[in-house]
Amino acid sequence: MKNKYYHFSYFKSVSAAAEKCLLVSDAMAYTADSEFLIDRKVFKNNLVMYVLEGLLWVEQYGEKHALEPGQGVLMRLTDAHKYYTDPENTAHILWFHFRGAGMEQLLEQLYQERKLPFIFQDDGLEDDFYKAFAIVQEDTDKKESELAGHLYGMLMRILSTYSFQEGHMDNMPVEIQEIIRYMESRLCDHLDLDAISRQAGMGKYHFCRFFKKHCGIAPIEYYNSRRMELACCLLKDPQKKIEEISEQLGYLDISSFSKYFKNYFGISPSAYRRL
Amino acid sequence: MKNKYYHFSYFKSVSAAAEKCLLVSDAMAYTADSEFLIDRKVFKNNLVMYVLEGLLWVEQYGEKHALEPGQGVLMRLTDAHKYYTDPENTAHILWFHFRGAGMEQLLEQLYQERKLPFIFQDDGLEDDFYKAFAIVQEDTDKKESELAGHLYGMLMRILSTYSFQEGHMDNMPVEIQEIIRYMESRLCDHLDLDAISRQAGMGKYHFCRFFKKHCGIAPIEYYNSRRMELACCLLKDPQKKIEEISEQLGYLDISSFSKYFKNYFGISPSAYRRL
């Protein structure tokens, strides 16, 4: 399987149903073509390319990147792009195209943060490619879902150096940054949407839309999930009584707290503590 | 790792950024609680539960399902649901909650097709759970993306008995079924959007919206991808000249065909044939 010169191709239109819901590759190949040059305005697909040997040049959004062995790139091809091997150091590459609803929002986020094309370094990605090729060669009904799962895993591995959790505040409008800081500082105050919207200086309806657009979640859901996370932390302290935690979080009585907690996590605070 | 009575918990709010783009679990646990009973109106999350021992009852959408060891269920919890262990045959289960944009459209499709709750049989899913638990216990920055990739793979494995490609025509409006059949029967005619809309008896704008709503792709993209798939099939016949294929597909000359093919797949028809 690890033969570098293993030639492979898989060209298949994605079914309408799969396109709607799944992350599916529609082409994969290994190529070592010295004439290899792609110069496109728009192609409705995404691409992962990985260099095994030689030098690969990638151009997009006015920038030019040189990729060496062990490096790769994740690109959105709906904007103009160009890539080619260095004529004096022909590239051997592995690649696959992919699309489907499962990655759309993530790619949009990377684009908004100017992280595309996403260049990565990963010395062991070759095996993941060969595994994908092996799945494609299986002759089973499960192939499509198995491939989707495997490619999603590969993309997550590729993106593992991208932090989903940090640094994004800077890219958000200052109003969002401020209101998140406000909520974080008042986790124990049991705020409601009225209070949060008022602090944001917006009407409830407008505020919810605005917050959701930037954070992907309703403000009150964000606030409550952070409160529940805090509740879990507090429950980890065996010296702290559940009554105390309930009171600290601004609940009028322990049963309201327990009910909310159980509805959120599926088990009661005391059951959580016993885990 | 394979200890059945391994107790595990992972309760963590999903970050705003991850919620927007990623498939992330916010809770996982093993429970063997005989009092286990969940009866909720709405919970903004999805669930996978898997039975190791005993009997688990699941109620949703007016139906009641009994799950035995080796069986599991994928549920959307935004509609009323109830589940509990059989008092005379206490269930030992593994479960995780998950949400994120990566699965939304797929779940909606399953729901539309009345496939939820999705009951499955899988004798080896236990190991996948333990692998997820192991990932969660890692203390690295990569945890969130690794977990997302792993869970997506698990969900695809769970859904592998659901066919993404067959049987969905029946659930589509008859107008869509007819126009797809029309396009399939005219793949060589090199139709344009005008011709296809006219056949559908709709204006172009309305037709594109209507088709995309049901198929997740623009009609002309669907048609062209099917034509390119056919081109690949024809190229597999070594006796067939590329000129002939170009003509068969309704291209005026071989260079238009080659250009379109290369733009679509990244390599020329002759390079594809040499693969």
XYZ file of C-alpha atoms in Angstrom, chain A residues 33-208:
176
model
C 3.010 14.630 -14.051
C 5.713 17.172 -14.816
C 3.286 19.150 -16.992
C 0.872 19.447 -14.082
C -0.601 22.962 -14.096
C -4.019 24.058 -12.963
C -5.128 27.643 -13.554
C -8.831 28.103 -12.884
C -11.202 30.969 -12.197
C -13.766 28.906 -10.349
C -14.330 25.259 -9.559
C -17.168 24.271 -7.269
C -15.124 22.073 -5.033
C -12.536 22.004 -2.279
C -9.125 20.431 -2.425
C -6.514 18.827 -0.203
C -3.090 18.364 -1.767
C -0.104 16.794 -0.068
C 3.481 16.769 -1.324
C 5.501 13.532 -1.241
C 8.465 14.743 -3.270
C 9.659 17.855 -5.079
C 8.201 21.327 -4.914
C 4.630 22.442 -5.487
C 3.600 26.054 -6.073
C 0.172 27.287 -5.022
C -1.260 30.729 -5.832
C -4.464 32.189 -4.429
C -5.705 35.542 -3.089
C -2.603 37.290 -4.440
C -0.166 35.114 -2.503
C 2.255 32.445 -3.625
C 3.238 29.480 -1.470
C 5.944 26.854 -2.004
C 5.137 23.449 -0.560
C 7.832 20.929 0.270
C 7.579 17.213 1.065
C 5.478 16.645 4.184
C 3.556 19.853 3.564
C 0.100 20.222 2.161
C -2.668 22.666 1.489
C -6.421 22.845 2.025
C -8.032 25.156 -0.538
C -11.442 26.396 -1.488
C -11.566 26.323 -5.275
C -14.559 28.603 -5.741
C -12.139 31.540 -5.951
C -9.453 31.878 -8.643
C -6.476 29.617 -8.000
C -3.389 28.243 -9.668
C -1.040 25.418 -8.799
C 1.839 23.717 -10.555
C 4.990 21.741 -9.922
C 8.370 23.394 -9.967
C 9.888 22.563 -13.391
C 13.291 21.921 -11.849
C 11.960 19.871 -8.965
C 8.863 17.994 -10.138
C 6.336 17.365 -7.403
C 4.830 14.020 -6.545
C 1.533 14.657 -4.862
C -1.518 13.035 -3.341
C -4.827 14.862 -3.482
C -8.547 14.663 -3.129
C -11.483 16.913 -3.919
C -14.352 17.093 -1.498
C -17.579 18.902 -0.894
C -20.840 18.523 1.002
C -22.691 20.345 3.745
C -20.549 18.798 6.490
C -17.654 21.213 5.924
C -19.287 24.318 4.445
C -19.540 26.388 7.600
C -16.083 25.441 8.760
C -14.538 26.493 5.446
C -16.491 29.750 5.523
C -15.114 30.439 8.984
C -11.541 29.747 7.847
C -12.112 32.041 4.870
C -13.488 34.849 7.053
C -10.434 34.569 9.264
C -8.130 34.731 6.225
C -6.742 31.290 7.002
C -7.239 30.014 3.436
C -5.393 28.521 1.672
C -4.553 26.551 4.801
C -0.953 25.327 4.663
C -0.055 22.446 6.952
C 2.863 20.225 7.884
C 2.139 16.583 8.651
C 4.734 13.882 8.211
C 2.331 10.964 8.414
C -0.599 11.955 6.231
C 0.413 9.558 3.464
C -1.107 6.581 5.296
C -4.422 8.379 5.623
C -4.508 8.852 1.862
C -3.775 5.196 1.197
C -6.489 4.206 3.650
C -8.939 6.425 1.731
C -7.880 4.800 -1.543
C -8.385 1.355 0.011
C -11.908 2.285 1.142
C -12.783 3.448 -2.351
C -11.656 0.142 -3.787
C -13.947 -1.837 -1.494
C -17.000 -3.110 -3.234
C -19.588 -2.537 -0.516
C -22.676 -0.433 0.108
C -20.950 1.101 3.101
C -18.234 2.682 0.980
C -19.772 6.143 0.728
C -20.373 6.578 4.449
C -17.046 4.988 5.386
C -15.204 7.309 3.022
C -17.088 10.343 4.348
C -16.146 9.426 7.919
C -12.516 8.842 6.986
C -12.183 12.093 5.015
C -13.802 14.092 7.797
C -11.228 12.592 10.159
C -8.416 13.503 7.739
C -9.677 17.085 7.466
C -9.869 17.369 11.236
C -6.307 16.051 11.455
C -5.182 18.577 8.840
C -6.936 21.365 10.735
C -5.710 20.261 14.132
C -3.183 23.101 14.217
C -6.043 25.544 13.736
C -7.507 26.406 17.094
C -11.281 26.367 17.083
C -11.424 27.918 20.480
C -8.889 30.667 20.684
C -8.176 33.922 18.993
C -11.538 34.275 17.328
C -12.710 37.011 19.637
C -10.371 39.407 17.825
C -12.216 38.854 14.586
C -15.608 39.542 16.073
C -17.306 42.932 16.168
C -16.417 44.847 19.309
C -20.064 44.728 20.464
C -19.931 40.915 20.517
C -16.609 40.888 22.329
C -18.000 43.223 24.971
C -21.215 41.331 25.554
C -19.388 37.999 25.797
C -17.039 39.501 28.370
C -20.072 40.805 30.236
C -21.773 37.396 30.264
C -18.566 35.664 31.326
C -18.189 38.032 34.251
C -21.794 37.486 35.369
C -22.156 33.707 35.084
C -23.497 33.488 38.614
C -26.078 36.242 38.161
C -28.672 34.109 36.392
C -29.252 36.807 33.772
C -32.160 36.613 31.375
C -32.333 37.686 27.746
C -33.864 41.054 28.674
C -30.927 41.924 30.879
C -28.341 40.770 28.344
C -29.977 42.616 25.417
C -30.298 45.765 27.521
C -26.591 45.585 28.345
C -25.847 45.164 24.635
C -27.969 48.237 23.941
C -30.107 46.465 21.370
C -33.655 45.192 21.091
C -34.041 41.504 21.930
C -34.887 40.406 18.399
C -32.088 42.337 16.736
C -29.596 41.280 19.406
C -30.408 37.564 19.029
